[in-house]
Coordinates of C-alpha atoms in Angstrom, one line a residue:
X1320 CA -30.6 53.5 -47.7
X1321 CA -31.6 51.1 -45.4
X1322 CA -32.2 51.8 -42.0
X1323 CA -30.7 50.7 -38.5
X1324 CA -33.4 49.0 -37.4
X1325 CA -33.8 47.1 -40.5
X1326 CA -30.1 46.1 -40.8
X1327 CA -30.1 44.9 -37.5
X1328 CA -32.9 43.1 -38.2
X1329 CA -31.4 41.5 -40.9
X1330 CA -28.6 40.6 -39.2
X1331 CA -30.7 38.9 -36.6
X1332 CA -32.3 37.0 -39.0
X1333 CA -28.6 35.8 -40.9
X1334 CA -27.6 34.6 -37.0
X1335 CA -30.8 32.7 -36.4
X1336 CA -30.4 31.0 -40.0
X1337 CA -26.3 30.5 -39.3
X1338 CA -27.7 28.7 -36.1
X1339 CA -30.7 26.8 -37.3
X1340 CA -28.2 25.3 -40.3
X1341 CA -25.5 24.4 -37.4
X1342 CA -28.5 22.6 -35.7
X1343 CA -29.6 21.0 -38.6
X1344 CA -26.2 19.9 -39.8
X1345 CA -25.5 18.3 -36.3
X1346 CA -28.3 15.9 -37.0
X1347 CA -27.6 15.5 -40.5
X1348 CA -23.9 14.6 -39.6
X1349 CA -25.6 11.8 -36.8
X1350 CA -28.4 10.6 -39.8
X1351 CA -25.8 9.7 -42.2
X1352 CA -23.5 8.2 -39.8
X1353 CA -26.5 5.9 -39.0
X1354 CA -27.2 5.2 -42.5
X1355 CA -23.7 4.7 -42.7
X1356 CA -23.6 1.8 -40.4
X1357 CA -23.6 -1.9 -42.0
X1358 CA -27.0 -2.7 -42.5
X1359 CA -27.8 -6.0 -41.3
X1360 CA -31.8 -6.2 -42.4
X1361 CA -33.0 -6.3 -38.5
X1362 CA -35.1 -4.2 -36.6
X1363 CA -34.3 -2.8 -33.1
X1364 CA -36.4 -3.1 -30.0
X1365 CA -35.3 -1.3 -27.1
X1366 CA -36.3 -3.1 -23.8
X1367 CA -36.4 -0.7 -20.5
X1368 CA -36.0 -2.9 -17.6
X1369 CA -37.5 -0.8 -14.4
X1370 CA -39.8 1.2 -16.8
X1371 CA -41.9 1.8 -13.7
X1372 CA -38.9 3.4 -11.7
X1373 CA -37.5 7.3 -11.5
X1374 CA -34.7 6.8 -13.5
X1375 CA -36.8 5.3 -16.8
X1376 CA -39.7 8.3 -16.4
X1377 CA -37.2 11.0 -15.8
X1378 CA -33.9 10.3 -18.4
X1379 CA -34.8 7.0 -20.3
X1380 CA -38.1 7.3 -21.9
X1381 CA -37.5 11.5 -22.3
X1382 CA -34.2 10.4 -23.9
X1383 CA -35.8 7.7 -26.2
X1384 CA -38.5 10.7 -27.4
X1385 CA -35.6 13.0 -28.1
X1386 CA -33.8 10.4 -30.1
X1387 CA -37.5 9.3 -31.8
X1388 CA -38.4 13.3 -32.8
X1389 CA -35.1 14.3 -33.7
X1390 CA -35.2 11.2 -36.3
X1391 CA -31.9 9.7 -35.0
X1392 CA -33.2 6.1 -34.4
X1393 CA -32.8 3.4 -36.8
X1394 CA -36.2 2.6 -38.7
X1395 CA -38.1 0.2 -37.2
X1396 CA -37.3 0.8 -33.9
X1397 CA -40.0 0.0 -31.1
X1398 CA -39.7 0.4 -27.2
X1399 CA -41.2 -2.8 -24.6
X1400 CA -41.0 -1.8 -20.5
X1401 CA -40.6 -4.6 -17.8
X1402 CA -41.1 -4.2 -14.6
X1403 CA -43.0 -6.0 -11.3
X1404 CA -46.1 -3.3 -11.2
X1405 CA -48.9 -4.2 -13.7
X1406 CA -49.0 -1.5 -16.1
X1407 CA -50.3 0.0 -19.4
X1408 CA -48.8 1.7 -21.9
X1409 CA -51.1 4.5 -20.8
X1410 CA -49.9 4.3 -17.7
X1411 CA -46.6 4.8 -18.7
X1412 CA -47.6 7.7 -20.6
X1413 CA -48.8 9.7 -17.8
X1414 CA -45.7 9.0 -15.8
X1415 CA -43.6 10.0 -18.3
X1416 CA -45.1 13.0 -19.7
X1417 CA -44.0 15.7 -17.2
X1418 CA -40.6 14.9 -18.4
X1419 CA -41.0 15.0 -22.2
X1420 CA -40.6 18.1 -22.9
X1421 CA -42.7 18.0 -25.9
X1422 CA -42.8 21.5 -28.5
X1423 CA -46.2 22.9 -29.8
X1424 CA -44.9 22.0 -32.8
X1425 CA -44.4 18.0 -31.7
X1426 CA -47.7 17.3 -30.2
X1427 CA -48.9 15.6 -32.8
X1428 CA -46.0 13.0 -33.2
X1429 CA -46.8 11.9 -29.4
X1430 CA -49.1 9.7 -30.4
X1431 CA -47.2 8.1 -33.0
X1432 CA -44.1 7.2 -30.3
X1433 CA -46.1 5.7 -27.4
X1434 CA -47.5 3.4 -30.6
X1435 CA -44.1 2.0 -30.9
X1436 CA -44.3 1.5 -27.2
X1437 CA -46.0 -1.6 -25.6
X1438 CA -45.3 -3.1 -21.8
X1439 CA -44.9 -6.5 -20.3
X1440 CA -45.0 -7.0 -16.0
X1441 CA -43.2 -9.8 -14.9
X1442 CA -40.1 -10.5 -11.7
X1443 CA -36.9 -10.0 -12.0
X1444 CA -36.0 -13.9 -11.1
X1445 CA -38.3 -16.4 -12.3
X1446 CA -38.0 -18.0 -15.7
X1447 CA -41.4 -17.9 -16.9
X1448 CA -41.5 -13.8 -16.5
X1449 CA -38.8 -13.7 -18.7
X1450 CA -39.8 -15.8 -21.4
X1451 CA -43.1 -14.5 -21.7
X1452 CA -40.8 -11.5 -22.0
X1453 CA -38.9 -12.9 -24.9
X1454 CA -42.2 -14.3 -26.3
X1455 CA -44.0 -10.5 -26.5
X1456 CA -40.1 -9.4 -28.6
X1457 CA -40.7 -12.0 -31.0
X1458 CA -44.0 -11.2 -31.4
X1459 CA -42.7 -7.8 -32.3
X1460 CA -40.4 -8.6 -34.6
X1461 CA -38.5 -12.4 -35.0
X1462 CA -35.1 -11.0 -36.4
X1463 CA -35.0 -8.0 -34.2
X1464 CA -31.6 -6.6 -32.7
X1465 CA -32.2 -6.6 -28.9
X1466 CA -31.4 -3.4 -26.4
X1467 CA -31.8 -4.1 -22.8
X1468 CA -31.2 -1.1 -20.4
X1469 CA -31.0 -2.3 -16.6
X1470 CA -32.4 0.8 -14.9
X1471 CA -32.9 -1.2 -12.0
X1472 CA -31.0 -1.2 -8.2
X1473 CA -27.5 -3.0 -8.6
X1474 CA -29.1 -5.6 -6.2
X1475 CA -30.7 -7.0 -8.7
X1476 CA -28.2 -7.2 -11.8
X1477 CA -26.8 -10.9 -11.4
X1478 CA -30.3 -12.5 -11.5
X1479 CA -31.6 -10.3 -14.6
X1480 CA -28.8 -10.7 -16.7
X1481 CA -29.0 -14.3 -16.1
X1482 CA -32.1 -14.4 -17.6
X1483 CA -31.3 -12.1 -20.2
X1484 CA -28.7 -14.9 -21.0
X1485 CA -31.5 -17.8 -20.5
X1486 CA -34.2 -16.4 -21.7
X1487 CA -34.2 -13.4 -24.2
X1488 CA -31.2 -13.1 -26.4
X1489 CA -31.7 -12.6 -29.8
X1490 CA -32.1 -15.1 -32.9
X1491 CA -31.6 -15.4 -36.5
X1492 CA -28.2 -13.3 -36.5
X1493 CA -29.5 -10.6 -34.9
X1494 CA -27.2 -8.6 -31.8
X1495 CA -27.6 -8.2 -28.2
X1496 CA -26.4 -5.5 -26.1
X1497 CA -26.8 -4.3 -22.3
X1498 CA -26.7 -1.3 -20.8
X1499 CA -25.5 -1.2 -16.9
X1500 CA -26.1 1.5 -15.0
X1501 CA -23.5 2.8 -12.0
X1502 CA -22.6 1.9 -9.5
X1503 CA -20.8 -1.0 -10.7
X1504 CA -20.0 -2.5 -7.2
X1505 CA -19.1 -0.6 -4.0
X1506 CA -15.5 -1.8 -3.9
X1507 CA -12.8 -4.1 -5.8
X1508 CA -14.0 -7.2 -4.2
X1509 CA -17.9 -6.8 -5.1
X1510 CA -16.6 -4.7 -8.9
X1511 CA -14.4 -8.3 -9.4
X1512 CA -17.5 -10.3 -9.1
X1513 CA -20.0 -7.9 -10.7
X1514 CA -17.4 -8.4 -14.0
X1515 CA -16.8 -11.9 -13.8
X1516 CA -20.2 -12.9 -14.0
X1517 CA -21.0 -10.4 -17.1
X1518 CA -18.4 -11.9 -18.6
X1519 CA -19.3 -15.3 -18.1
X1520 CA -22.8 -14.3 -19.9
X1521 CA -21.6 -11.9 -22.4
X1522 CA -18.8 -10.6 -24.9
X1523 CA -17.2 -7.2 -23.9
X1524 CA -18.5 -5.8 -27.3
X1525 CA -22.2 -6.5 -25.7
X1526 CA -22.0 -4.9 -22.7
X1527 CA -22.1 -0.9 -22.2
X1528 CA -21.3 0.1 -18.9
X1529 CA -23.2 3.4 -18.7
X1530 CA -21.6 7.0 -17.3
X1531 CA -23.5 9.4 -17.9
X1532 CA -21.0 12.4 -17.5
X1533 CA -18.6 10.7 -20.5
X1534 CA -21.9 12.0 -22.9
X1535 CA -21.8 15.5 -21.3
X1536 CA -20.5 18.3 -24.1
X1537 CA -17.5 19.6 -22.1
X1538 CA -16.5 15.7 -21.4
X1539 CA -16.4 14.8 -25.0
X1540 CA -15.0 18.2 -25.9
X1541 CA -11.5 17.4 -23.8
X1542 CA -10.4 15.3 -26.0
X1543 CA -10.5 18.0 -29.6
X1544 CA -9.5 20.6 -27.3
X1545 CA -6.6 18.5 -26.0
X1546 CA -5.8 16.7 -29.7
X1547 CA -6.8 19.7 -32.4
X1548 CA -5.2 22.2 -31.1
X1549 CA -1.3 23.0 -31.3
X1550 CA -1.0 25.1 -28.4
X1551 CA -2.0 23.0 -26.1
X1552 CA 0.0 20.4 -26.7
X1553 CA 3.5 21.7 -25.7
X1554 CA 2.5 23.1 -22.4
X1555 CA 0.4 19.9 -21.3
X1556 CA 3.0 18.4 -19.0
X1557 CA 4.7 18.4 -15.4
X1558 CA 7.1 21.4 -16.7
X1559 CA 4.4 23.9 -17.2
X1560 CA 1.5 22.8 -15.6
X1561 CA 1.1 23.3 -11.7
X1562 CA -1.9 21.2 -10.7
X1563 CA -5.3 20.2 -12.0
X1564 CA -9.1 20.5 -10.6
X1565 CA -12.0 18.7 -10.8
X1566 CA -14.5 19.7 -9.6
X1567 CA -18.5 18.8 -8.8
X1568 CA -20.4 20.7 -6.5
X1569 CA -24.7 21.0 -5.4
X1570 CA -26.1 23.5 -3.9
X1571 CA -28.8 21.2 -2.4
X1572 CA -28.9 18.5 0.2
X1573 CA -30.0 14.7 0.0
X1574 CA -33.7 16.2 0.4
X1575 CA -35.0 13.0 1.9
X1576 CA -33.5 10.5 -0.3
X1577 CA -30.0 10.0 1.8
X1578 CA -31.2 6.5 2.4
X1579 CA -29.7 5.3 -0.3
X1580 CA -26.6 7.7 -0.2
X1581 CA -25.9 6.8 2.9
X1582 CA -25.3 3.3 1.4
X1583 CA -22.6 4.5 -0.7
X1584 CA -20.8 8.1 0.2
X1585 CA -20.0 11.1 -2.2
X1586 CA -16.7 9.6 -3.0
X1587 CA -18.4 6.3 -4.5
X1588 CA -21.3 8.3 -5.9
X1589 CA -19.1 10.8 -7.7
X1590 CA -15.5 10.7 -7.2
X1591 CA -14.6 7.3 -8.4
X1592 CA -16.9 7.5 -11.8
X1593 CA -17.4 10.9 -12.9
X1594 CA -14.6 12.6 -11.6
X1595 CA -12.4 10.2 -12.3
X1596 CA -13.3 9.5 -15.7
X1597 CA -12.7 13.5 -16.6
X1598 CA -9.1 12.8 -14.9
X1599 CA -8.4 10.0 -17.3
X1600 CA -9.6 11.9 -20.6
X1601 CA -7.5 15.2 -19.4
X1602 CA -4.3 13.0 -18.4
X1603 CA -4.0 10.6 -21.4
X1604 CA -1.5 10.3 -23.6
X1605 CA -2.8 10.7 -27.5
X1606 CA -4.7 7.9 -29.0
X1607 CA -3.6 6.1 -32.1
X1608 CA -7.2 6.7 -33.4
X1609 CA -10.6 7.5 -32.5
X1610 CA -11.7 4.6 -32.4
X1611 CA -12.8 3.2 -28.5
X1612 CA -10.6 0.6 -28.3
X1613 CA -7.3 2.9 -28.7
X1614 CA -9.2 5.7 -26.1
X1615 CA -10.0 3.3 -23.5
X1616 CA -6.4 1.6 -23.9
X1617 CA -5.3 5.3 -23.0
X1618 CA -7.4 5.6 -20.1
X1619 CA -6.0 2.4 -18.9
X1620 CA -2.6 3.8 -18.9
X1621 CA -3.6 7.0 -16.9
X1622 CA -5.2 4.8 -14.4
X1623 CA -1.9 2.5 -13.9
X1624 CA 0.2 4.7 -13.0
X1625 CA -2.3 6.6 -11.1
X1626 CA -1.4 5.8 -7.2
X1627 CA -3.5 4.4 -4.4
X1628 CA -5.1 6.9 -2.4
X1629 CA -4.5 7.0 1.4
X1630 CA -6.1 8.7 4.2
X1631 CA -3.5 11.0 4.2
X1632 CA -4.7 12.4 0.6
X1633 CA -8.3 13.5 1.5
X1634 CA -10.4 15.4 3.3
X1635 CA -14.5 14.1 4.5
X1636 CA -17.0 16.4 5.4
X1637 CA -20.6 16.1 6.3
X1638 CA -22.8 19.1 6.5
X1639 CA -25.1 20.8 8.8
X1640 CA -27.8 22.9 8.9
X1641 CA -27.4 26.7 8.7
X1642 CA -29.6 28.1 11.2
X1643 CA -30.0 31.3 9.0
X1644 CA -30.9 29.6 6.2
X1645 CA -33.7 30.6 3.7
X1646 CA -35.4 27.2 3.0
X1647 CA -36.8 24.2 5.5
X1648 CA -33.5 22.0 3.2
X1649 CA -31.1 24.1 3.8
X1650 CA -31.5 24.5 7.5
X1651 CA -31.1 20.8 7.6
X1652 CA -28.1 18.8 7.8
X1653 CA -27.2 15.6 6.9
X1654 CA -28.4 13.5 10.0
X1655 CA -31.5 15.8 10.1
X1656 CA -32.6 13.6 7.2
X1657 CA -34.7 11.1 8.6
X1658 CA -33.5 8.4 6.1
X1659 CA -30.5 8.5 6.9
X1660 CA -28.7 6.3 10.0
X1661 CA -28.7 7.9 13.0
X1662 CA -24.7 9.1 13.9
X1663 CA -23.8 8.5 10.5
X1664 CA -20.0 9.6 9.1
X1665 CA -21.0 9.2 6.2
X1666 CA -19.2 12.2 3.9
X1667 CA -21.2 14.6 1.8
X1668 CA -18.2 16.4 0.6
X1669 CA -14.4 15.3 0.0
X1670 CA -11.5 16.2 -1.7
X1671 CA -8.6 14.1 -3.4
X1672 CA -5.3 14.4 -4.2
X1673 CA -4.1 12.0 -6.8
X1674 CA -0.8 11.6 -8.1
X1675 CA -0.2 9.9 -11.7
X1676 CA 3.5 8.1 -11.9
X1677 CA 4.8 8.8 -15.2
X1678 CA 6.6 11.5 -17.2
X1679 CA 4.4 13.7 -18.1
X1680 CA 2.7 13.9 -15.0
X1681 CA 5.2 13.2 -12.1
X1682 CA 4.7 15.5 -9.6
X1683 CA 1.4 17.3 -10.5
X1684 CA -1.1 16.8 -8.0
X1685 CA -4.7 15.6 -9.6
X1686 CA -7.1 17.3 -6.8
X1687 CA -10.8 16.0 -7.2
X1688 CA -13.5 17.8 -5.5
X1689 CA -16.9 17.1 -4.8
X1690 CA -19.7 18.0 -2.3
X1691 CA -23.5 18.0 -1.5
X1692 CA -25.1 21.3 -0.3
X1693 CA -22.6 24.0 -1.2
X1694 CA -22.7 27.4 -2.2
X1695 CA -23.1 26.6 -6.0
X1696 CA -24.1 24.0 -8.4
X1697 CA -20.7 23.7 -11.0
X1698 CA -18.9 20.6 -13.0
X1699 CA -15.3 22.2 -14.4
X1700 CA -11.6 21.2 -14.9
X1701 CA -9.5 23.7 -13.9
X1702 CA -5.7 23.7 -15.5
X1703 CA -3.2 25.8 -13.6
X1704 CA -0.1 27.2 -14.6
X1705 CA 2.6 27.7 -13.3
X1706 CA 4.6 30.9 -12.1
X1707 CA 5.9 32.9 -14.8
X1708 CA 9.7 32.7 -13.5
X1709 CA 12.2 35.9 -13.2
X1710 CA 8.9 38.2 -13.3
X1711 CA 8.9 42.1 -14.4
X1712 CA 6.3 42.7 -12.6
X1713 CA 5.4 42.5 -8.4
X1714 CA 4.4 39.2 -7.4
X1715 CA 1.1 41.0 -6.0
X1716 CA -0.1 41.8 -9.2
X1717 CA 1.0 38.4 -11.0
X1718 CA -1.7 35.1 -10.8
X1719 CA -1.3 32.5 -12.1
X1720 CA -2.7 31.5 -15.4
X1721 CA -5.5 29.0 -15.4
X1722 CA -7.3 26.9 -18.4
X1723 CA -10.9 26.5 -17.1
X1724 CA -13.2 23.5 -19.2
X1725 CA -17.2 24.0 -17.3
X1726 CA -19.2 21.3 -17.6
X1727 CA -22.0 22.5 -16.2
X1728 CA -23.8 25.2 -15.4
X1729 CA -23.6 26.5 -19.0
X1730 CA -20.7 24.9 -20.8
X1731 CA -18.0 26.9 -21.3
X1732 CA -13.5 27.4 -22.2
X1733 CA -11.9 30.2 -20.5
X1734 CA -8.1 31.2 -19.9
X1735 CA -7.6 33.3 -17.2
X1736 CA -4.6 35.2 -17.4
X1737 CA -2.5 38.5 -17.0
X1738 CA -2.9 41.7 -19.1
X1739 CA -2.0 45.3 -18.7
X1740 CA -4.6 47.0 -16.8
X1741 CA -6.1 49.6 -18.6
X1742 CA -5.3 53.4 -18.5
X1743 CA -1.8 55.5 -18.1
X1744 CA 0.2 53.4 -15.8
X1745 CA 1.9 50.0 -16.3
X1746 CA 0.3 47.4 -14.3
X1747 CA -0.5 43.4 -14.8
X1748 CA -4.2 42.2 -13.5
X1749 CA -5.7 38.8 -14.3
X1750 CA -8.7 39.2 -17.0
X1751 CA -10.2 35.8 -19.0
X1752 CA -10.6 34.9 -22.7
X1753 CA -14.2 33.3 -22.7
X1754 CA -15.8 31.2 -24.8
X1755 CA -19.4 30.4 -23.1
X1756 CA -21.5 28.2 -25.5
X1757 CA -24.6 29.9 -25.1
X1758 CA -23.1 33.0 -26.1
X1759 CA -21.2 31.8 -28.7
X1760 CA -23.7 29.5 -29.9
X1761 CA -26.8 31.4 -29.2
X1762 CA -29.8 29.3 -29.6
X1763 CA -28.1 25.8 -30.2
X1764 CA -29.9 22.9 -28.2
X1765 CA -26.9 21.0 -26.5
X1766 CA -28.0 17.0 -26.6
X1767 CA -28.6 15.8 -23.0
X1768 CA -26.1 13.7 -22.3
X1769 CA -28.0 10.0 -22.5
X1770 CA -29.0 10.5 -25.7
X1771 CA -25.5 10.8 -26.8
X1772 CA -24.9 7.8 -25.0
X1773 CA -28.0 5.7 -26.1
X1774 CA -27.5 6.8 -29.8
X1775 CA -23.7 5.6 -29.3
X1776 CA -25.2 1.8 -28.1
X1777 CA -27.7 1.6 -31.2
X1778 CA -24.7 2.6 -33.7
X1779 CA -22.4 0.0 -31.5
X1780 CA -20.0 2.6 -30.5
X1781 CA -18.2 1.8 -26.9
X1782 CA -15.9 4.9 -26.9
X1783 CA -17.7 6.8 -23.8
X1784 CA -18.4 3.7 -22.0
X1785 CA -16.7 1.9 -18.9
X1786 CA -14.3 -1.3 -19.9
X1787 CA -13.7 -3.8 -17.7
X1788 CA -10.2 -3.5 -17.0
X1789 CA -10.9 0.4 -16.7
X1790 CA -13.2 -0.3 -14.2
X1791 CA -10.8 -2.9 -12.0
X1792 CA -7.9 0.1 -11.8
X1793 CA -10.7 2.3 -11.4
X1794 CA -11.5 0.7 -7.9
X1795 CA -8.1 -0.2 -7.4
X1796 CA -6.8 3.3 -6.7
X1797 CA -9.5 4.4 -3.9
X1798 CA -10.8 0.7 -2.2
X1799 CA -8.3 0.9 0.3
X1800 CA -9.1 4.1 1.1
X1801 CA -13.1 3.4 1.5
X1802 CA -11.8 0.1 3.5
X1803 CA -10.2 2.6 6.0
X1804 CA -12.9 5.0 6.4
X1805 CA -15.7 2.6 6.7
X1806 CA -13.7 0.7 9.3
X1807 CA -14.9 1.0 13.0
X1808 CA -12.4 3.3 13.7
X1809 CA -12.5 5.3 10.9
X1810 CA -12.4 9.5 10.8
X1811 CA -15.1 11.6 11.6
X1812 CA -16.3 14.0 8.7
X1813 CA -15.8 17.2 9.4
X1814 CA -18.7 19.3 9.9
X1815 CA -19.6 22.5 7.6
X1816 CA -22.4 24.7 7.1
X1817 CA -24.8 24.1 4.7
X1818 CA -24.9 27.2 1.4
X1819 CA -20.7 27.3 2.3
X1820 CA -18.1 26.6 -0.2
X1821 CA -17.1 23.2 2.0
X1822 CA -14.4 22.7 3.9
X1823 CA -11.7 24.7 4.7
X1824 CA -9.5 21.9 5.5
X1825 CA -10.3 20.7 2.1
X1826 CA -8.2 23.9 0.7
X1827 CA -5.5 23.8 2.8
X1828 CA -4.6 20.4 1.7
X1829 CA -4.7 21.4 -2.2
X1830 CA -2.5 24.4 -1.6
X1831 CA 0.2 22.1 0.7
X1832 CA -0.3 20.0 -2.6
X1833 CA 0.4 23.1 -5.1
X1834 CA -2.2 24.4 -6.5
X1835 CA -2.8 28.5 -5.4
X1836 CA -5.6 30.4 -4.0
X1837 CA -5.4 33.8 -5.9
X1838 CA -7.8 36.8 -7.3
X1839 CA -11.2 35.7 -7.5
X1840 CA -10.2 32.0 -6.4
X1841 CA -9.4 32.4 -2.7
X1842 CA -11.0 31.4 0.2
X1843 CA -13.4 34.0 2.2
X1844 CA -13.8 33.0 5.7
X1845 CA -16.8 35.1 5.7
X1846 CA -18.8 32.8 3.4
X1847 CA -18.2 29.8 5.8
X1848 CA -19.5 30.1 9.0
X1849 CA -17.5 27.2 10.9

């Protein structure tokens, strides 16, 4: 007979395989979707403009290894960096490496990726940089398809994509395509002419206008939770649904880099891209297809009837330093950080509350939140129901039942909702239904989210990127609003302690809006020391 340890041991080993096979088919399902792709005879060569900067040492080259290692590239594929400092590929390599993340078992495949790397210096303006750029592809390979990711300061996007279009696009049949990284403009006016000079340089179909949270798990997952399952869909309207959250919170400060968010404001550096885009996907009517054009026609629709935010729909704060605070950051506030403007308003937190003009929606407030230095780093959508009307049981006891989607930390579906409490006596009290990935899926590897988004450019796939028109309504619904803040008589941010939940304000606007503060969702004073 076989023994307890043994048969649990056993069944360890069935879960690992169970696991390892979901891995393996994940990739396997990605592999033949690749090889099912048209094959046009061309190589790729994937060209990372800024290679010298943060963003291409930290997510771009890390994501390209991933991609490399996990054999989800197309064969043939090799990797140039540009930038202004004179570097080597060695150079590169060291940069880089912290950030790899490379397995025991990998080490010996390093070698073979930085082979496929190689490195050109050259401006970002003159001619001759560029095609001595375009000379060092061809040299590569003459046919190949041509990948250029701008991970580079917005400044400079009109004059490299000029050159791009001058200098380096592709021959004998072969595609182009560029990646743009956020933001795309800091209002309408500066987004109008961004897009009207892309478009005078490229086709829509080349151009991949990069959000990183549309490759996040939870993201992608809206749309099967939303479409695949029946009870969902009869309860996702204005008649049973009492208001929506999204929310983005960190629990850390600018940490001496508010320089450059100073320049653009929490509501421009998430609110109008990430959370926004998580509105559209959880608001849309259902696509015809899966294909991006019918998505992104969806999204369009959300964001047209999606009204223009005034001042009297948000709430700005900026935060200060708690006094008692463990660290050097957190007893720092915003204006403590020397790169930042002296007297700045600029917000580090701010909450939204949208309305969407059509029938589904009519009347449910859409509240975005987001903030810097909070009490806790967390990404969800929060659906909330409405009251259960003509109730058996004290209101007291009754909250209200809530549809949770977490992003991030540890992605994650729950339902909160009412059950009988346990024991003799019958009484309601709110519990949750739970499905937590890394429970659930013990052991699985979820794919950072730019290598979904970078595998989606090689296989020409534009579903979880940023159209044009998208991006105009986009801008549409919250320029005025930045117009008025920014304006010399603009409001004051109002000031909160660094480590609290934000600002009260902030949740007294939501609940005039609709949504409730119940059970393990209300507001302590105690927490917030203002």
């Amino acid at each position: 007979m076989m023994s307890e340890e043994s048969s649990v041991t056993a069944g360890e080993r069935i879960r690992a395989f169970e696991e390892m096979a979901a891995v393996q088919k994940g990739v396997a399902i990605l592999q033949h979707e690749l090889q099912e792709e048209p094959k046009d005879g061309h190589p790729h060569i994937f060209v990372v403009l800024g290679a010298s900067g943060d963003l291409a040492k930290k997510k771009i080259y890390p994501t390209l290894w991933r991609l490399y290692i996990d054999g989800l590239l197309p064969e043939n594929t090799q990797f140039v960096g540009y930038a202004r400092s004179k570097l080597t590929v060695e150079d590169l390599k060291s940069k880089c490496s912290p950030y790899l993340k490379v397995a025991e078992s990998e080490k010996n495949k390093v070698k073979s990726f930085w082979e496929v790397n190689s490195y050109v210096a050259g401006s970002y303006d003159k001619d001759v940089d560029f095609k001595n750029l375009d000379s060092h592809l061809l040299k590569l390979a003459s046919n190949a398809n041509r990948l250029f990711y701008l991970a580079l300061p917005p400044s400079v996007y009109h004059t490299v994509t000029a050159q791009i279009k001058a200098c380096c696009m592709t021959k004998s049949g072969a595609w182009t395509r560029v990646i743009v990284e956020k933001p795309f403009g800091k209002d309408l006016a500066s987004s109008e002419l961004l897009s009207k000079h892309l478009s005078k340089l490229f086709q829509e179909e080349q151009l991949y206008r990069i959000d990183h949270y549309l490759g996040k798990e939870m993201v992608q997952n809206l749309i099967c939770l939303r479409f695949g399952n029946r009870i969902f869909g009869p309860v996702w309207n204005r008649d049973n649904i009492a208001a929506v959250v999204i929310t983005f919170k960190e629990p850390f400060g600018t940490q001496g880099r508010g320089g450059y968010f100073d320049e653009f404001g929490i509501i421009r550096d998430v609110m109008q891209n990430h959370l926004l885009q998580i509105l559209c996907l959880t608001a849309m009517e259902r696509p015809v297809t899966m294909s991006a054009e019918d998505i992104r026609d969806e999204k369009v629709k959300v964001l047209k009837a999606t009204k223009t935010l005034t001042l009297d729909d948000v709430v700005l704060g900026q935060y200060v330093g708690d006094p008692d605070g463990k660290t050097e950051d957190s007893k720092l506030g915003y204006r403590d950080d020397k790169t930042v403007p002296k007297g700045s308003k600029t917000a580090t937190y701010a909450l939204g509350c949208l309305s969407i003009c059509n029938e589904r929606w009519d009347g449910v407030p859409f509240i975005l939140k987001c903030g810097k230095a909070t009490n806790e780093r967390k990404a969800e959508v929060r659906i909330q129901f409405r009251d259960v009307p003509g109730s058996l049981f004290p209101e007291d006891q009754l909250k209200r039942n809530e549809l949770v989607m977490r992003v991030q930390p540890g992605e994650a579906v729950y339902c909160k909702m009412m059950t009988k409490m346990p024991g003799m006596a019958i009484g309601a009290e709110e519990t949750e239904l739970d499905l937590t990935y890394n429970h659930r899926y013990e052991g699985i590897k979820m794919p950072d989210a730019y290598e979904r988004l970078i595998l989606d450019v090689f296989m020409g796939s534009q579903m979880h990127f940023v159209r044009t028109d998208e991006l105009r309504e986009a801008w549409r619904i919250f320029t005025p609003l930045l117009h008025t803040i920014e304006s010399e008589g603009g409001p004051s941010p109002i000031p909160y302690v660094y480590g609290s939940r934000g600002v009260k304000e902030a949740d007294e606007l939501a609940k005039k809006r609709g949504l409730a503060y119940s059970g393990t969702y209300q507001w302590r004073p105690s927490k917030n020391k203002l």
